[in-house]
Amino acid sequence: MASSNSVIYLLLLFLLILLQAIPPSSPLMMPENATCVDDGYFGELKFLDPQEGLGFFPSQVYKALYTAGYKQMAWIVHEKLIPTVRSCFRYNGTITIFAPKDDALLFYFRKIKLLQHVVPMKLDRDTLKTFPNNSTILTFQFSGHLKVHRPFFDDGTRDSIINGKLIKDWEIYNDGRVIVHGVPRVFCDSSNTNFDGIYQFANTLPQDKKEIAQTMIFET
Ligand SMILES: *[C@@H]1O[C@H](CO)[C@@H](O)[C@H](O)[C@H]1NC(C)=O
Ligand SMILES: *[C@@H]1O[C@H](CO)[C@@H](O)[C@H](O)[C@H]1NC(C)=O
Ligand SMILES: *[C@@H]1O[C@H](CO)[C@@H](O)[C@H](O)[C@H]1NC(C)=O
Ligand SMILES: *[C@@H]1O[C@H](CO)[C@@H](O)[C@H](O)[C@H]1NC(C)=O
């Protein structure tokens, strides 16, 4: 009797150890003091040091983003954005993702609308140049469209400005089904941003100050 009791006890102990060894929801271990961000769709995301050890087989898009220095977005795109678009939204077409840089993500203190950075369209550099000024692009975030503006001194060859930001790294990844561009900052909430006001202000500046304003406002 005593021996069967100790077998049960050992089994319970083993089960307890096993349960504790399984990380809560992510395949990666949460490092202490990880920065966390509250996202409207995904809830609270903790940013990890992806070097801590991968719990998955890295995809090509993961490798491309990681190598380009977009380490947080490498994980988010691989683990969250692409699976969500394909499974939850059941969208099998080409998507374009605007990936904010690591430091931009880590020092952003409001809610990041990650799905506002994903568009159900093929948007390469030349396609974006052909968009009319002040046009709207829909995203996977219900309340988060993107605005496209043409830059000052528009001669047709300059890059478009997406939600008030110039793309920093074009086509970090492009396999024809997924395109990823790097942006310097997290996209602000377009439904609450007065882009016309920003342009109206910039339009009042003298010509020589406009180029400086363009760099200050749209490239940082
Ligand atoms: C986490 O934060 C605490 C308190 O600020 C600090 O003592 C600890 O060293 C930090 N741990 C790591 C891994 O940075
Ligand atoms: C999604 O599209 C790809 C390429 O067009 C195709 O090979 C694949 O079968 C499609 N998958 C589904 C589930 O429709
Ligand atoms: C820009 O587009 C918005 C709609 O997204 C519109 O309300 C606004 O009037 C437009 N601005 C100009 C100057 O045309
Ligand atoms: C683009 O539209 C904005 C209003 O949304 C306007 O202020 C700006 O001057 C326009 N730019 C060009 C190059 O037409």
mmCIF file of C-alpha atoms and ligand atoms in Angstrom:
data_model
loop_
_atom_site.group_PDB
_atom_site.id
_atom_site.type_symbol
_atom_site.label_atom_id
_atom_site.label_comp_id
_atom_site.label_asym_id
_atom_site.label_seq_id
_atom_site.Cartn_x
_atom_site.Cartn_y
_atom_site.Cartn_z
ATOM 1 C CA MET A 1 0.000 0.000 0.000
ATOM 2 C CA ALA A 2 2.778 2.387 0.981
ATOM 3 C CA SER A 3 4.670 1.701 -2.218
ATOM 4 C CA SER A 4 1.651 2.413 -4.504
ATOM 5 C CA ASN A 5 1.094 5.643 -2.591
ATOM 6 C CA SER A 6 4.638 6.751 -3.241
ATOM 7 C CA VAL A 7 4.262 5.861 -6.937
ATOM 8 C CA ILE A 8 1.219 8.153 -7.133
ATOM 9 C CA TYR A 9 3.130 10.810 -5.254
ATOM 10 C CA LEU A 10 6.054 10.546 -7.654
ATOM 11 C CA LEU A 11 3.685 10.695 -10.633
ATOM 12 C CA LEU A 12 2.045 13.859 -9.266
ATOM 13 C CA LEU A 13 5.430 15.408 -8.630
ATOM 14 C CA PHE A 14 6.523 14.585 -12.176
ATOM 15 C CA LEU A 15 3.291 16.107 -13.587
ATOM 16 C CA LEU A 16 3.824 19.250 -11.531
ATOM 17 C CA ILE A 17 7.375 19.652 -12.809
ATOM 18 C CA LEU A 18 6.167 19.036 -16.375
ATOM 19 C CA LEU A 19 3.413 21.656 -16.086
ATOM 20 C CA GLN A 20 5.831 24.211 -14.698
ATOM 21 C CA ALA A 21 8.244 23.585 -17.531
ATOM 22 C CA ILE A 22 5.640 24.508 -20.170
ATOM 23 C CA PRO A 23 5.801 28.255 -20.884
ATOM 24 C CA PRO A 24 2.399 30.031 -20.614
ATOM 25 C CA SER A 25 1.518 30.872 -24.225
ATOM 26 C CA SER A 26 4.606 31.663 -26.222
ATOM 27 C CA PRO A 27 7.120 29.098 -27.413
ATOM 28 C CA LEU A 28 9.805 31.405 -26.077
ATOM 29 C CA MET A 29 10.709 31.936 -22.450
ATOM 30 C CA MET A 30 9.837 35.375 -21.132
ATOM 31 C CA PRO A 31 12.995 37.115 -19.995
ATOM 32 C CA GLU A 32 12.847 39.073 -16.782
ATOM 33 C CA ASN A 33 11.815 42.731 -17.231
ATOM 34 C CA ALA A 34 10.800 42.217 -20.853
ATOM 35 C CA THR A 35 9.206 45.312 -22.325
ATOM 36 C CA CYS A 36 5.547 44.707 -22.912
ATOM 37 C CA VAL A 37 3.137 46.376 -25.247
ATOM 38 C CA ASP A 38 -0.615 46.265 -25.143
ATOM 39 C CA ASP A 39 -1.968 45.655 -28.613
ATOM 40 C CA GLY A 40 -5.662 46.004 -29.401
ATOM 41 C CA TYR A 41 -5.870 42.642 -31.156
ATOM 42 C CA PHE A 42 -3.188 40.448 -29.622
ATOM 43 C CA GLY A 43 -3.474 41.758 -26.091
ATOM 44 C CA GLU A 44 -0.309 42.221 -24.126
ATOM 45 C CA LEU A 45 2.785 41.300 -26.086
ATOM 46 C CA LYS A 46 6.073 40.937 -24.323
ATOM 47 C CA PHE A 47 9.098 41.783 -26.365
ATOM 48 C CA LEU A 48 11.761 39.196 -26.169
ATOM 49 C CA ASP A 49 15.372 39.004 -26.982
ATOM 50 C CA PRO A 50 15.065 36.655 -29.957
ATOM 51 C CA GLN A 51 18.614 35.483 -29.359
ATOM 52 C CA GLU A 52 17.460 33.905 -26.108
ATOM 53 C CA GLY A 53 16.586 30.764 -28.060
ATOM 54 C CA LEU A 54 14.011 30.082 -30.722
ATOM 55 C CA GLY A 55 11.129 27.791 -29.934
ATOM 56 C CA PHE A 56 10.342 27.405 -33.632
ATOM 57 C CA PHE A 57 11.925 26.768 -36.995
ATOM 58 C CA PRO A 58 12.762 30.238 -38.413
ATOM 59 C CA SER A 59 11.049 31.065 -41.715
ATOM 60 C CA GLN A 60 12.722 32.970 -44.567
ATOM 61 C CA VAL A 61 10.862 36.144 -43.586
ATOM 62 C CA TYR A 62 12.079 35.737 -39.982
ATOM 63 C CA LYS A 63 15.677 35.383 -41.156
ATOM 64 C CA ALA A 64 15.467 38.366 -43.541
ATOM 65 C CA LEU A 65 14.011 40.690 -40.897
ATOM 66 C CA TYR A 66 16.339 39.481 -38.178
ATOM 67 C CA THR A 67 19.391 39.986 -40.395
ATOM 68 C CA ALA A 68 18.186 43.479 -41.355
ATOM 69 C CA GLY A 69 18.064 44.391 -37.649
ATOM 70 C CA TYR A 70 14.274 44.188 -37.248
ATOM 71 C CA LYS A 71 14.549 41.510 -34.587
ATOM 72 C CA GLN A 72 11.262 42.142 -32.778
ATOM 73 C CA MET A 73 9.249 42.334 -35.977
ATOM 74 C CA ALA A 74 10.965 39.165 -37.244
ATOM 75 C CA TRP A 75 9.290 37.315 -34.408
ATOM 76 C CA ILE A 76 5.992 39.238 -34.554
ATOM 77 C CA VAL A 77 5.627 38.790 -38.332
ATOM 78 C CA HIS A 78 6.495 35.090 -38.186
ATOM 79 C CA GLU A 79 4.575 34.202 -35.063
ATOM 80 C CA LYS A 80 1.623 36.631 -35.000
ATOM 81 C CA LEU A 81 0.892 38.611 -38.155
ATOM 82 C CA ILE A 82 1.176 36.027 -40.952
ATOM 83 C CA PRO A 83 -0.647 33.237 -39.044
ATOM 84 C CA THR A 84 -3.424 35.671 -38.066
ATOM 85 C CA VAL A 85 -3.952 36.930 -41.603
ATOM 86 C CA ARG A 86 -3.921 33.422 -43.101
ATOM 87 C CA SER A 87 -5.934 31.615 -40.403
ATOM 88 C CA CYS A 88 -8.174 34.099 -38.610
ATOM 89 C CA PHE A 89 -8.830 36.445 -41.534
ATOM 90 C CA ARG A 90 -8.634 33.578 -44.069
ATOM 91 C CA TYR A 91 -6.838 35.860 -46.495
ATOM 92 C CA ASN A 92 -4.615 33.986 -48.959
ATOM 93 C CA GLY A 93 -3.588 36.906 -51.179
ATOM 94 C CA THR A 94 -0.430 38.997 -51.172
ATOM 95 C CA ILE A 95 0.138 41.089 -48.061
ATOM 96 C CA THR A 96 2.432 44.041 -47.423
ATOM 97 C CA ILE A 97 3.764 44.613 -43.918
ATOM 98 C CA PHE A 98 5.286 47.858 -42.665
ATOM 99 C CA ALA A 99 7.745 46.851 -39.948
ATOM 100 C CA PRO A 100 8.760 49.407 -37.306
ATOM 101 C CA LYS A 101 12.345 49.301 -36.063
ATOM 102 C CA ASP A 102 13.182 47.624 -32.739
ATOM 103 C CA ASP A 103 13.865 50.835 -30.841
ATOM 104 C CA ALA A 104 10.615 52.331 -32.132
ATOM 105 C CA LEU A 105 8.617 49.355 -30.836
ATOM 106 C CA LEU A 106 10.408 49.171 -27.516
ATOM 107 C CA PHE A 107 9.968 52.838 -26.663
ATOM 108 C CA TYR A 108 6.370 53.248 -27.761
ATOM 109 C CA PHE A 109 4.172 53.550 -24.717
ATOM 110 C CA ARG A 110 0.678 53.704 -26.149
ATOM 111 C CA LYS A 111 -1.308 50.849 -27.670
ATOM 112 C CA ILE A 112 0.378 49.666 -30.862
ATOM 113 C CA LYS A 113 -2.102 48.643 -33.517
ATOM 114 C CA LEU A 114 0.054 45.955 -35.082
ATOM 115 C CA LEU A 115 -2.557 44.940 -37.662
ATOM 116 C CA GLN A 116 -2.641 48.538 -38.896
ATOM 117 C CA HIS A 117 0.820 47.750 -40.276
ATOM 118 C CA VAL A 118 -0.526 44.924 -42.491
ATOM 119 C CA VAL A 119 -2.229 45.605 -45.820
ATOM 120 C CA PRO A 120 -4.093 43.040 -47.987
ATOM 121 C CA MET A 121 -2.336 44.269 -51.139
ATOM 122 C CA LYS A 122 0.918 44.102 -53.047
ATOM 123 C CA LEU A 123 2.488 47.486 -52.343
ATOM 124 C CA ASP A 124 5.962 47.797 -53.799
ATOM 125 C CA ARG A 125 7.917 51.017 -54.133
ATOM 126 C CA ASP A 126 6.748 51.932 -57.656
ATOM 127 C CA THR A 127 3.097 51.078 -56.965
ATOM 128 C CA LEU A 128 3.137 53.425 -53.987
ATOM 129 C CA LYS A 129 4.529 56.273 -56.120
ATOM 130 C CA THR A 130 1.430 56.086 -58.322
ATOM 131 C CA PHE A 131 -1.041 56.572 -55.443
ATOM 132 C CA PRO A 132 -2.816 59.951 -55.570
ATOM 133 C CA ASN A 133 -1.960 62.406 -52.807
ATOM 134 C CA ASN A 134 -4.077 62.037 -49.634
ATOM 135 C CA SER A 135 -5.433 58.608 -50.624
ATOM 136 C CA THR A 136 -6.504 55.935 -48.136
ATOM 137 C CA ILE A 137 -5.356 52.303 -47.858
ATOM 138 C CA LEU A 138 -7.358 49.810 -45.810
ATOM 139 C CA THR A 139 -5.524 47.489 -43.428
ATOM 140 C CA PHE A 140 -6.386 44.441 -41.302
ATOM 141 C CA GLN A 141 -7.072 46.779 -38.384
ATOM 142 C CA PHE A 142 -10.734 47.677 -38.529
ATOM 143 C CA SER A 143 -10.259 51.271 -37.347
ATOM 144 C CA GLY A 144 -6.783 51.771 -38.749
ATOM 145 C CA HIS A 145 -6.537 52.782 -42.389
ATOM 146 C CA LEU A 146 -3.312 54.284 -43.757
ATOM 147 C CA LYS A 147 -2.926 57.615 -45.524
ATOM 148 C CA VAL A 148 -0.661 58.050 -48.542
ATOM 149 C CA HIS A 149 0.747 61.499 -49.258
ATOM 150 C CA ARG A 150 3.025 62.748 -51.988
ATOM 151 C CA PRO A 151 6.129 64.573 -50.720
ATOM 152 C CA PHE A 152 6.825 68.275 -51.178
ATOM 153 C CA PHE A 153 8.484 69.146 -54.494
ATOM 154 C CA ASP A 154 6.662 66.186 -56.036
ATOM 155 C CA ASP A 155 8.134 65.414 -59.455
ATOM 156 C CA GLY A 156 6.599 61.963 -59.664
ATOM 157 C CA THR A 157 9.858 60.136 -58.908
ATOM 158 C CA ARG A 158 9.979 60.708 -55.158
ATOM 159 C CA ASP A 159 8.698 58.104 -52.711
ATOM 160 C CA SER A 160 5.253 58.418 -51.207
ATOM 161 C CA ILE A 161 4.819 59.066 -47.486
ATOM 162 C CA ILE A 162 2.817 56.369 -45.686
ATOM 163 C CA ASN A 163 0.907 57.540 -42.610
ATOM 164 C CA GLY A 164 3.343 60.404 -42.205
ATOM 165 C CA LYS A 165 6.457 58.226 -42.546
ATOM 166 C CA LEU A 166 8.961 57.656 -45.330
ATOM 167 C CA ILE A 167 9.973 54.019 -45.760
ATOM 168 C CA LYS A 168 13.439 53.417 -44.336
ATOM 169 C CA ASP A 169 14.260 50.019 -45.819
ATOM 170 C CA TRP A 170 12.439 48.972 -48.981
ATOM 171 C CA GLU A 171 11.588 45.315 -49.529
ATOM 172 C CA ILE A 172 13.555 43.747 -46.724
ATOM 173 C CA TYR A 173 11.612 40.670 -47.792
ATOM 174 C CA ASN A 174 9.565 39.909 -50.909
ATOM 175 C CA ASP A 175 8.567 36.431 -52.016
ATOM 176 C CA GLY A 176 5.615 37.624 -54.101
ATOM 177 C CA ARG A 177 3.129 36.694 -51.349
ATOM 178 C CA VAL A 178 4.592 38.624 -48.440
ATOM 179 C CA ILE A 179 6.368 41.968 -48.810
ATOM 180 C CA VAL A 180 7.979 43.704 -45.825
ATOM 181 C CA HIS A 181 9.221 47.297 -45.750
ATOM 182 C CA GLY A 182 10.972 48.878 -42.761
ATOM 183 C CA VAL A 183 9.582 52.092 -41.254
ATOM 184 C CA PRO A 184 11.351 54.354 -38.733
ATOM 185 C CA ARG A 185 8.400 54.622 -36.326
ATOM 186 C CA VAL A 186 5.256 52.857 -35.214
ATOM 187 C CA PHE A 187 2.335 54.161 -37.296
ATOM 188 C CA CYS A 188 0.243 56.595 -35.333
ATOM 189 C CA ASP A 189 -3.468 55.949 -35.053
ATOM 190 C CA SER A 190 -4.638 57.272 -38.427
ATOM 191 C CA SER A 191 -8.250 57.656 -37.310
ATOM 192 C CA ASN A 192 -7.089 60.158 -34.674
ATOM 193 C CA THR A 193 -4.380 61.982 -36.627
ATOM 194 C CA ASN A 194 -4.993 65.225 -38.434
ATOM 195 C CA PHE A 195 -2.713 64.761 -41.439
ATOM 196 C CA ASP A 196 -4.245 67.760 -43.194
ATOM 197 C CA GLY A 197 -3.216 69.895 -40.195
ATOM 198 C CA ILE A 198 0.381 68.631 -40.360
ATOM 199 C CA TYR A 199 0.575 69.428 -44.088
ATOM 200 C CA GLN A 200 -1.143 72.778 -43.649
ATOM 201 C CA PHE A 201 1.503 73.722 -41.097
ATOM 202 C CA ALA A 202 4.354 72.507 -43.313
ATOM 203 C CA ASN A 203 2.853 74.342 -46.305
ATOM 204 C CA THR A 204 3.168 77.675 -44.463
ATOM 205 C CA LEU A 205 6.965 77.263 -44.231
ATOM 206 C CA PRO A 206 9.256 78.988 -46.752
ATOM 207 C CA GLN A 207 10.507 76.760 -49.586
ATOM 208 C CA ASP A 208 13.987 76.211 -48.133
ATOM 209 C CA LYS A 209 12.547 75.168 -44.753
ATOM 210 C CA LYS A 210 10.155 72.663 -46.327
ATOM 211 C CA GLU A 211 12.896 70.187 -47.205
ATOM 212 C CA ILE A 212 14.165 70.340 -43.606
ATOM 213 C CA ALA A 213 10.603 69.969 -42.295
ATOM 214 C CA GLN A 214 10.096 66.952 -44.552
ATOM 215 C CA THR A 215 13.145 65.255 -43.037
ATOM 216 C CA MET A 216 12.176 66.231 -39.498
ATOM 217 C CA ILE A 217 8.534 65.208 -39.724
ATOM 218 C CA PHE A 218 8.538 62.240 -42.067
ATOM 219 C CA GLU A 219 11.912 60.552 -41.716
ATOM 220 C CA THR A 220 12.346 60.365 -37.957
HETATM 221 C C1 LIG B 1 14.863 43.596 -13.454
HETATM 222 O O1 LIG B 1 14.557 44.754 -12.718
HETATM 223 C C2 LIG B 1 14.995 44.706 -11.348
HETATM 224 C C3 LIG B 1 14.489 45.973 -10.648
HETATM 225 O O2 LIG B 1 14.600 47.092 -11.484
HETATM 226 C C4 LIG B 1 16.513 44.575 -11.307
HETATM 227 O O3 LIG B 1 16.946 44.486 -9.974
HETATM 228 C C5 LIG B 1 16.923 43.324 -12.069
HETATM 229 O O4 LIG B 1 18.339 43.237 -12.106
HETATM 230 C C6 LIG B 1 16.389 43.343 -13.484
HETATM 231 N N1 LIG B 1 16.682 42.099 -14.168
HETATM 232 C C7 LIG B 1 17.249 42.070 -15.378
HETATM 233 C C8 LIG B 1 17.481 40.702 -15.937
HETATM 234 O O5 LIG B 1 17.532 43.058 -16.007
HETATM 235 C C1 LIG B 2 -2.962 30.054 -51.302
HETATM 236 O O1 LIG B 2 -2.325 30.565 -52.456
HETATM 237 C C2 LIG B 2 -1.219 29.792 -52.894
HETATM 238 C C3 LIG B 2 -0.510 30.540 -54.030
HETATM 239 O O2 LIG B 2 -1.413 31.208 -54.844
HETATM 240 C C4 LIG B 2 -1.703 28.403 -53.299
HETATM 241 O O3 LIG B 2 -0.601 27.617 -53.715
HETATM 242 C C5 LIG B 2 -2.388 27.749 -52.104
HETATM 243 O O4 LIG B 2 -2.917 26.515 -52.461
HETATM 244 C C6 LIG B 2 -3.488 28.642 -51.558
HETATM 245 N N1 LIG B 2 -3.989 28.079 -50.312
HETATM 246 C C7 LIG B 2 -5.292 28.052 -50.013
HETATM 247 C C8 LIG B 2 -5.634 27.449 -48.700
HETATM 248 O O5 LIG B 2 -6.153 28.492 -50.760
HETATM 249 C C1 LIG B 3 -7.809 64.150 -47.283
HETATM 250 O O1 LIG B 3 -8.594 62.982 -47.119
HETATM 251 C C2 LIG B 3 -9.541 63.047 -46.064
HETATM 252 C C3 LIG B 3 -10.272 61.730 -46.031
HETATM 253 O O2 LIG B 3 -9.419 60.716 -45.647
HETATM 254 C C4 LIG B 3 -10.505 64.199 -46.297
HETATM 255 O O3 LIG B 3 -11.384 64.282 -45.191
HETATM 256 C C5 LIG B 3 -9.732 65.477 -46.427
HETATM 257 O O4 LIG B 3 -10.606 66.538 -46.749
HETATM 258 C C6 LIG B 3 -8.674 65.353 -47.530
HETATM 259 N N1 LIG B 3 -7.870 66.550 -47.563
HETATM 260 C C7 LIG B 3 -7.749 67.329 -48.632
HETATM 261 C C8 LIG B 3 -6.935 68.553 -48.464
HETATM 262 O O5 LIG B 3 -8.253 67.022 -49.703
HETATM 263 C C1 LIG B 4 -1.263 66.483 -50.385
HETATM 264 O O1 LIG B 4 -2.442 66.628 -49.639
HETATM 265 C C2 LIG B 4 -2.318 67.419 -48.488
HETATM 266 C C3 LIG B 4 -3.660 67.396 -47.774
HETATM 267 O O2 LIG B 4 -3.929 66.138 -47.292
HETATM 268 C C4 LIG B 4 -1.891 68.814 -48.885
HETATM 269 O O3 LIG B 4 -1.757 69.648 -47.767
HETATM 270 C C5 LIG B 4 -0.558 68.722 -49.604
HETATM 271 O O4 LIG B 4 -0.161 70.002 -50.032
HETATM 272 C C6 LIG B 4 -0.683 67.825 -50.794
HETATM 273 N N1 LIG B 4 0.620 67.607 -51.387
HETATM 274 C C7 LIG B 4 0.849 67.634 -52.676
HETATM 275 C C8 LIG B 4 2.240 67.374 -53.113
HETATM 276 O O5 LIG B 4 -0.027 67.883 -53.485
#
